[in-house]
Coordinates of N, CA and C in Angstrom, one line a residue:
M68 N 105.7 102.8 156.9 CA 106.8 103.5 156.6 C 107.7 103.4 155.8
A69 N 108.0 101.6 155.4 CA 109.1 101.3 154.8 C 109.1 101.6 153.2
L70 N 107.2 101.5 152.8 CA 107.1 101.6 151.4 C 107.5 103.0 151.3
K71 N 107.2 104.2 151.9 CA 107.4 105.2 151.8 C 108.7 105.7 151.5
F72 N 109.8 105.2 152.6 CA 111.2 105.3 152.8 C 112.0 104.6 151.2
G73 N 111.0 103.7 151.1 CA 111.9 102.9 149.8 C 111.4 103.9 148.3
M74 N 110.0 104.2 148.4 CA 109.8 105.3 147.3 C 110.7 106.7 147.3
V75 N 110.8 107.4 148.5 CA 112.3 108.4 148.4 C 113.3 107.9 148.2
T76 N 113.3 106.8 148.7 CA 115.2 106.7 148.2 C 115.4 106.5 147.1
V77 N 114.4 106.0 146.2 CA 114.6 105.5 144.7 C 114.0 106.7 143.9
L78 N 113.6 107.5 144.6 CA 113.6 109.1 143.5 C 114.7 110.0 143.9
L79 N 115.0 110.1 145.2 CA 116.6 110.9 145.4 C 117.7 110.0 144.7
G80 N 117.4 108.9 144.3 CA 119.0 108.0 143.7 C 118.4 108.6 142.2
V81 N 117.2 108.2 141.9 CA 117.4 109.0 140.3 C 117.7 110.7 139.9
A82 N 117.1 111.3 141.2 CA 117.2 112.5 141.0 C 118.8 112.9 141.1
S83 N 119.5 112.3 142.4 CA 120.6 112.3 142.3 C 121.6 112.1 140.8
V84 N 121.2 111.5 140.3 CA 121.9 111.2 139.0 C 121.9 112.4 137.9
I85 N 120.5 112.7 137.8 CA 120.3 113.5 136.9 C 120.6 115.0 137.4
D86 N 120.7 115.0 138.8 CA 121.6 116.7 139.3 C 122.9 116.6 138.8
I87 N 123.6 115.3 139.3 CA 125.0 115.0 138.6 C 125.1 115.3 137.2
R88 N 124.5 114.7 136.2 CA 124.7 114.9 134.7 C 124.5 116.1 134.3
K89 N 123.4 116.7 134.9 CA 122.6 117.9 134.2 C 122.7 119.0 134.9
R90 N 122.5 118.9 135.9 CA 122.0 119.9 137.3 C 121.2 120.5 136.9
K91 N 119.9 119.3 137.1 CA 118.6 120.3 136.9 C 118.3 119.1 137.9
V92 N 116.8 119.2 138.6 CA 115.9 118.4 139.1 C 114.4 118.4 138.4
P93 N 114.1 117.1 137.9 CA 112.6 117.4 137.3 C 111.7 117.6 138.2
N94 N 110.9 118.1 137.5 CA 109.5 118.6 138.3 C 108.8 117.2 138.4
L95 N 108.7 116.5 137.8 CA 108.1 115.1 138.0 C 109.1 114.4 139.2
L96 N 109.9 114.5 139.2 CA 110.3 113.8 140.6 C 109.9 114.6 142.0
C97 N 109.7 115.9 141.3 CA 109.4 116.3 143.2 C 108.1 116.0 143.6
V98 N 107.0 116.2 142.3 CA 105.6 115.8 142.5 C 105.7 114.4 142.9
L99 N 106.3 113.6 142.4 CA 106.4 111.9 143.2 C 106.7 112.1 144.2
A100 N 107.7 112.9 144.8 CA 108.4 112.7 146.2 C 107.3 113.4 147.1
A101 N 106.4 114.6 146.7 CA 105.1 114.8 147.4 C 104.0 113.6 147.4
L102 N 103.9 113.3 146.6 CA 102.7 112.3 146.4 C 103.2 111.1 147.5
C103 N 104.5 110.7 147.7 CA 104.8 110.0 148.5 C 104.3 110.1 150.1
G104 N 104.1 111.5 150.3 CA 103.5 111.9 151.2 C 101.9 112.0 151.6
L105 N 101.3 111.1 150.7 CA 99.8 110.8 150.7 C 99.8 109.1 150.8
L106 N 100.7 108.4 151.0 CA 100.8 106.9 151.4 C 100.6 107.0 153.0
P107 N 100.0 105.9 153.4 CA 99.7 105.6 154.7 C 101.2 104.8 155.2
P108 N 101.1 104.8 156.6 CA 100.5 105.3 157.8 C 100.7 106.9 158.0
V109 N 101.4 107.5 157.7 CA 102.0 108.6 158.3 C 101.1 109.5 157.3
R110 N 100.5 110.5 157.7 CA 100.1 111.7 156.9 C 101.0 112.9 156.5
P111 N 100.5 113.1 155.6 CA 101.4 114.5 154.9 C 101.8 115.7 155.9
C112 N 103.0 116.3 156.0 CA 103.1 117.2 156.6 C 103.3 118.7 156.3
I113 N 102.6 119.3 156.4 CA 102.4 120.9 155.7 C 103.9 121.7 156.2
A114 N 103.8 121.7 157.3 CA 105.0 122.2 158.5 C 106.3 121.6 157.7
G115 N 106.4 120.3 157.3 CA 107.7 119.9 156.8 C 108.3 120.6 155.6
M116 N 107.4 121.4 154.7 CA 107.5 122.0 153.2 C 108.3 123.5 154.0
L117 N 108.1 123.7 155.1 CA 108.9 124.8 155.8 C 110.5 125.1 155.6
V118 N 110.8 123.6 156.0 CA 112.0 123.5 155.9 C 112.8 124.2 154.2
A119 N 111.8 124.4 153.3 CA 112.5 124.6 152.4 C 112.8 126.0 152.3
L120 N 111.8 127.1 153.1 CA 111.9 128.4 152.9 C 113.3 129.3 153.0
P121 N 114.3 129.1 154.1 CA 115.7 129.5 154.3 C 116.5 129.1 152.6
M122 N 115.8 128.2 152.4 CA 116.7 128.0 151.1 C 116.4 128.9 150.0
L123 N 115.0 128.9 150.1 CA 114.3 129.6 148.9 C 114.9 131.2 149.1
M124 N 115.0 131.4 150.3 CA 115.6 133.2 150.4 C 117.1 132.9 150.4
V125 N 118.0 131.9 150.5 CA 119.4 132.2 149.8 C 119.3 131.9 148.6
G126 N 118.2 131.4 148.3 CA 118.7 131.3 146.4 C 118.1 132.5 145.8
A127 N 117.1 133.4 146.2 CA 116.7 134.6 145.8 C 117.8 135.1 145.9
V128 N 118.7 135.3 147.0 CA 119.6 136.5 147.5 C 120.6 136.2 146.8
S129 N 121.2 135.4 146.9 CA 122.7 134.8 146.1 C 122.6 134.0 145.1
G130 N 121.5 133.2 144.5 CA 121.6 132.7 143.4 C 122.5 131.3 143.4
G131 N 122.5 131.2 144.3 CA 123.6 130.0 144.7 C 123.1 128.3 144.9
I132 N 121.6 128.5 145.2 CA 120.8 126.9 145.2 C 119.5 127.0 143.7
G133 N 119.7 126.1 143.4 CA 118.6 126.1 142.2 C 117.3 126.0 142.6
G134 N 116.2 126.3 142.2 CA 114.9 126.3 142.2 C 114.3 124.7 142.4
G135 N 114.9 123.9 141.8 CA 114.6 122.4 141.9 C 114.7 121.5 143.2
D136 N 116.1 122.3 143.8 CA 116.7 122.0 145.2 C 115.6 122.3 146.1
V137 N 115.3 123.6 146.1 CA 114.1 124.1 146.8 C 112.7 123.5 146.5
K138 N 112.5 123.2 145.6 CA 111.3 122.5 145.2 C 111.4 121.0 146.0
L139 N 112.2 120.2 145.9 CA 112.7 118.9 146.1 C 112.5 118.9 147.9
V140 N 113.6 119.7 148.5 CA 113.3 119.7 149.6 C 111.7 120.2 150.2
A141 N 111.2 120.9 149.5 CA 109.8 120.9 149.9 C 108.6 119.7 150.1
A142 N 109.0 119.3 149.1 CA 108.1 118.0 148.9 C 108.5 117.1 149.7
L143 N 109.8 116.7 149.8 CA 110.5 115.9 151.0 C 109.7 116.3 152.0
G144 N 110.1 117.6 152.5 CA 109.3 118.3 153.9 C 107.7 117.1 154.2
F145 N 107.2 117.5 153.0 CA 105.7 117.2 153.1 C 105.8 115.7 153.2
S146 N 106.3 114.8 152.8 CA 106.7 113.6 152.8 C 106.7 112.7 154.1
L147 N 108.2 113.7 154.4 CA 109.0 113.0 155.5 C 108.7 113.6 156.8
G148 N 107.9 114.6 156.8 CA 107.7 115.4 158.0 C 108.8 116.6 158.5
L149 N 108.4 117.4 159.2 CA 109.4 118.7 159.6 C 110.5 118.1 160.3
E150 N 110.6 117.0 161.1 CA 111.6 116.6 162.0 C 112.6 115.9 161.0
R151 N 112.3 114.9 160.3 CA 113.0 113.8 159.7 C 113.7 115.1 158.4
T152 N 112.9 115.9 157.6 CA 113.4 116.5 157.1 C 114.4 117.6 157.5
V153 N 114.4 118.1 158.6 CA 115.4 119.0 159.0 C 116.7 118.3 159.4
I154 N 116.4 117.3 159.8 CA 117.6 116.2 159.9 C 118.3 115.9 158.7
M155 N 117.5 115.7 157.8 CA 118.3 115.2 156.3 C 118.8 116.3 155.8
L156 N 118.1 117.5 155.6 CA 119.1 118.4 155.4 C 120.4 119.0 156.1
I157 N 120.4 118.9 157.5 CA 121.5 119.4 158.1 C 122.7 118.2 157.5
A158 N 122.1 116.9 157.6 CA 123.3 115.8 157.7 C 123.8 116.0 156.4
G159 N 123.2 116.4 155.0 CA 123.5 116.3 153.8 C 124.5 117.5 153.6
L160 N 124.1 118.9 154.4 CA 124.9 120.0 154.3 C 125.9 119.6 154.9
V161 N 125.9 118.8 155.8 CA 127.1 118.5 156.9 C 128.0 118.0 155.9
I162 N 127.7 117.2 155.4 CA 128.6 115.9 154.2 C 129.0 116.9 153.3
M163 N 128.2 118.0 152.5 CA 128.7 118.4 151.8 C 129.8 119.5 151.7
L164 N 129.5 120.0 153.0 CA 130.5 121.0 153.6 C 132.1 120.4 154.3
T165 N 131.9 119.0 154.6 CA 133.2 118.0 154.7 C 133.8 117.7 153.1
V166 N 133.1 117.6 152.1 CA 133.5 117.1 151.0 C 134.2 118.5 150.4
D167 N 133.4 119.6 150.8 CA 134.5 121.0 150.2 C 135.7 121.3 150.7
A168 N 135.4 120.8 152.0 CA 136.8 121.1 153.0 C 137.8 120.1 152.1
L169 N 137.6 118.9 152.1 CA 138.7 118.2 151.7 C 138.8 118.8 150.2
R170 N 138.2 118.8 149.4 CA 138.3 119.4 148.1 C 139.2 120.6 148.3
C171 N 139.2 121.7 149.4 CA 140.1 122.4 149.3 C 141.4 122.5 149.8
V172 N 141.5 121.6 150.4 CA 143.0 121.0 150.9 C 143.6 120.3 149.8
S173 N 143.1 119.7 149.1 CA 143.2 119.0 148.1 C 144.0 119.5 147.0
G174 N 143.0 120.9 146.6 CA 143.4 121.7 145.6 C 144.6 122.4 146.5
K175 N 144.9 122.6 147.3 CA 146.1 123.8 148.1 C 147.5 122.9 147.9
V176 N 147.5 121.5 147.9 CA 148.2 120.3 147.8 C 148.5 120.1 146.6
R177 N 147.6 120.4 145.5 CA 147.9 120.5 144.2 C 148.6 121.8 143.9
E178 N 148.3 123.0 144.5 CA 148.9 124.2 144.0 C 150.6 124.0 144.5
K179 N 150.8 123.4 145.6 CA 152.1 123.5 146.4 C 152.8 122.4 145.2
E180 N 152.6 121.7 144.9 CA 153.2 120.3 144.2 C 153.3 120.8 142.6
G181 N 152.5 122.2 142.3 CA 152.8 122.7 141.0 C 151.9 122.3 139.7
R182 N 150.8 121.4 140.2 CA 149.7 120.6 139.1 C 148.9 121.7 139.3
A183 N 147.8 122.0 138.0 CA 146.7 122.4 137.6 C 145.8 122.5 138.9
P184 N 145.3 123.9 139.2 CA 144.0 123.9 140.2 C 142.7 123.1 139.2
L185 N 141.7 123.3 140.4 CA 140.6 122.2 139.6 C 139.7 122.7 138.8
G186 N 139.9 124.1 138.8 CA 139.2 124.6 137.8 C 138.1 125.5 138.2
K187 N 137.8 126.1 137.5 CA 136.6 127.7 137.8 C 135.4 127.0 138.7
N188 N 134.6 126.1 138.1 CA 133.6 125.4 139.1 C 134.1 124.4 140.1
A189 N 134.9 123.8 140.4 CA 135.0 122.9 141.3 C 134.8 123.1 142.3
R190 N 134.2 124.3 143.0 CA 133.5 124.6 144.5 C 131.9 124.4 143.9
A191 N 131.5 124.3 142.7 CA 129.9 124.0 142.6 C 129.7 122.8 142.7
Y192 N 128.2 122.5 143.6 CA 128.3 121.2 143.8 C 126.7 121.0 143.4
P193 N 126.3 119.6 143.0 CA 125.1 119.3 142.6 C 124.4 118.9 144.3
L194 N 123.1 119.7 144.6 CA 123.0 119.4 146.0 C 122.1 118.0 146.4
V195 N 121.5 117.3 145.2 CA 120.4 116.4 145.6 C 121.5 114.9 146.0
P196 N 122.7 114.8 145.3 CA 123.1 113.5 146.3 C 123.4 113.7 148.2
F197 N 123.8 114.8 148.2 CA 123.9 115.3 149.4 C 122.7 115.2 150.2
L198 N 121.5 115.1 149.9 CA 120.3 115.4 150.6 C 120.3 114.1 150.3
F199 N 120.6 113.4 149.2 CA 120.4 111.9 149.7 C 121.2 110.9 150.1
A200 N 122.4 111.3 150.7 CA 123.1 111.2 151.8 C 122.6 111.4 152.9
G201 N 122.3 112.5 153.1 CA 121.2 113.1 154.3 C 120.0 112.3 154.7
H202 N 119.2 111.5 153.7 CA 118.4 110.6 153.9 C 118.8 109.5 154.3
L203 N 119.9 109.1 154.1 CA 120.3 107.7 154.5 C 120.6 107.7 156.0
A204 N 121.3 109.1 156.5 CA 121.4 109.3 157.5 C 120.1 109.5 158.5
V205 N 118.9 109.8 158.1 CA 118.0 110.0 159.0 C 117.4 108.1 159.0
A206 N 117.2 107.5 157.9 CA 117.3 106.3 157.9 C 118.0 105.7 159.0
V207 N 119.3 106.0 159.2 CA 119.9 105.1 160.5 C 119.8 105.7 161.6
M208 N 119.6 107.3 161.8 CA 119.3 107.8 163.2 C 117.7 107.4 163.5
C209 N 116.9 107.5 163.1 CA 115.7 107.4 163.1 C 115.2 106.1 162.8
E210 N 115.6 105.4 162.6 CA 115.8 103.7 162.5 C 114.3 103.5 161.6
I211 N 114.5 103.7 160.0 CA 113.7 103.5 159.5 C 113.4 102.3 159.3

């Protein structure tokens, strides 16, 4: 399990940097994350891929979630299993909401001080870094 965790951690780290810089998640990283599911001792989990379905529906309706994020969550679900993927996603989204709340408060302070607002896309976030943080939270909670 440690080898799989290490490989997924490296892949998520690389994907985070790319997502921050380019706002894209390369398909190759999604495929490599899914292939980690084939590493022993744990078998791949098809049910874990279902975690990405709500994201797919939200992305289709609102356009707020990119396809690369959905593919990456499905690949991680295949590799990590249903329970760990759900925990990773929830932890990552809670961290993202916390960051957003802090930025929102910061923006209100900036406005009161008469400084320029944060900008048009100030509330658009790349998702993969938060998934990465959620993945590390899973490692702590599940004692990988």
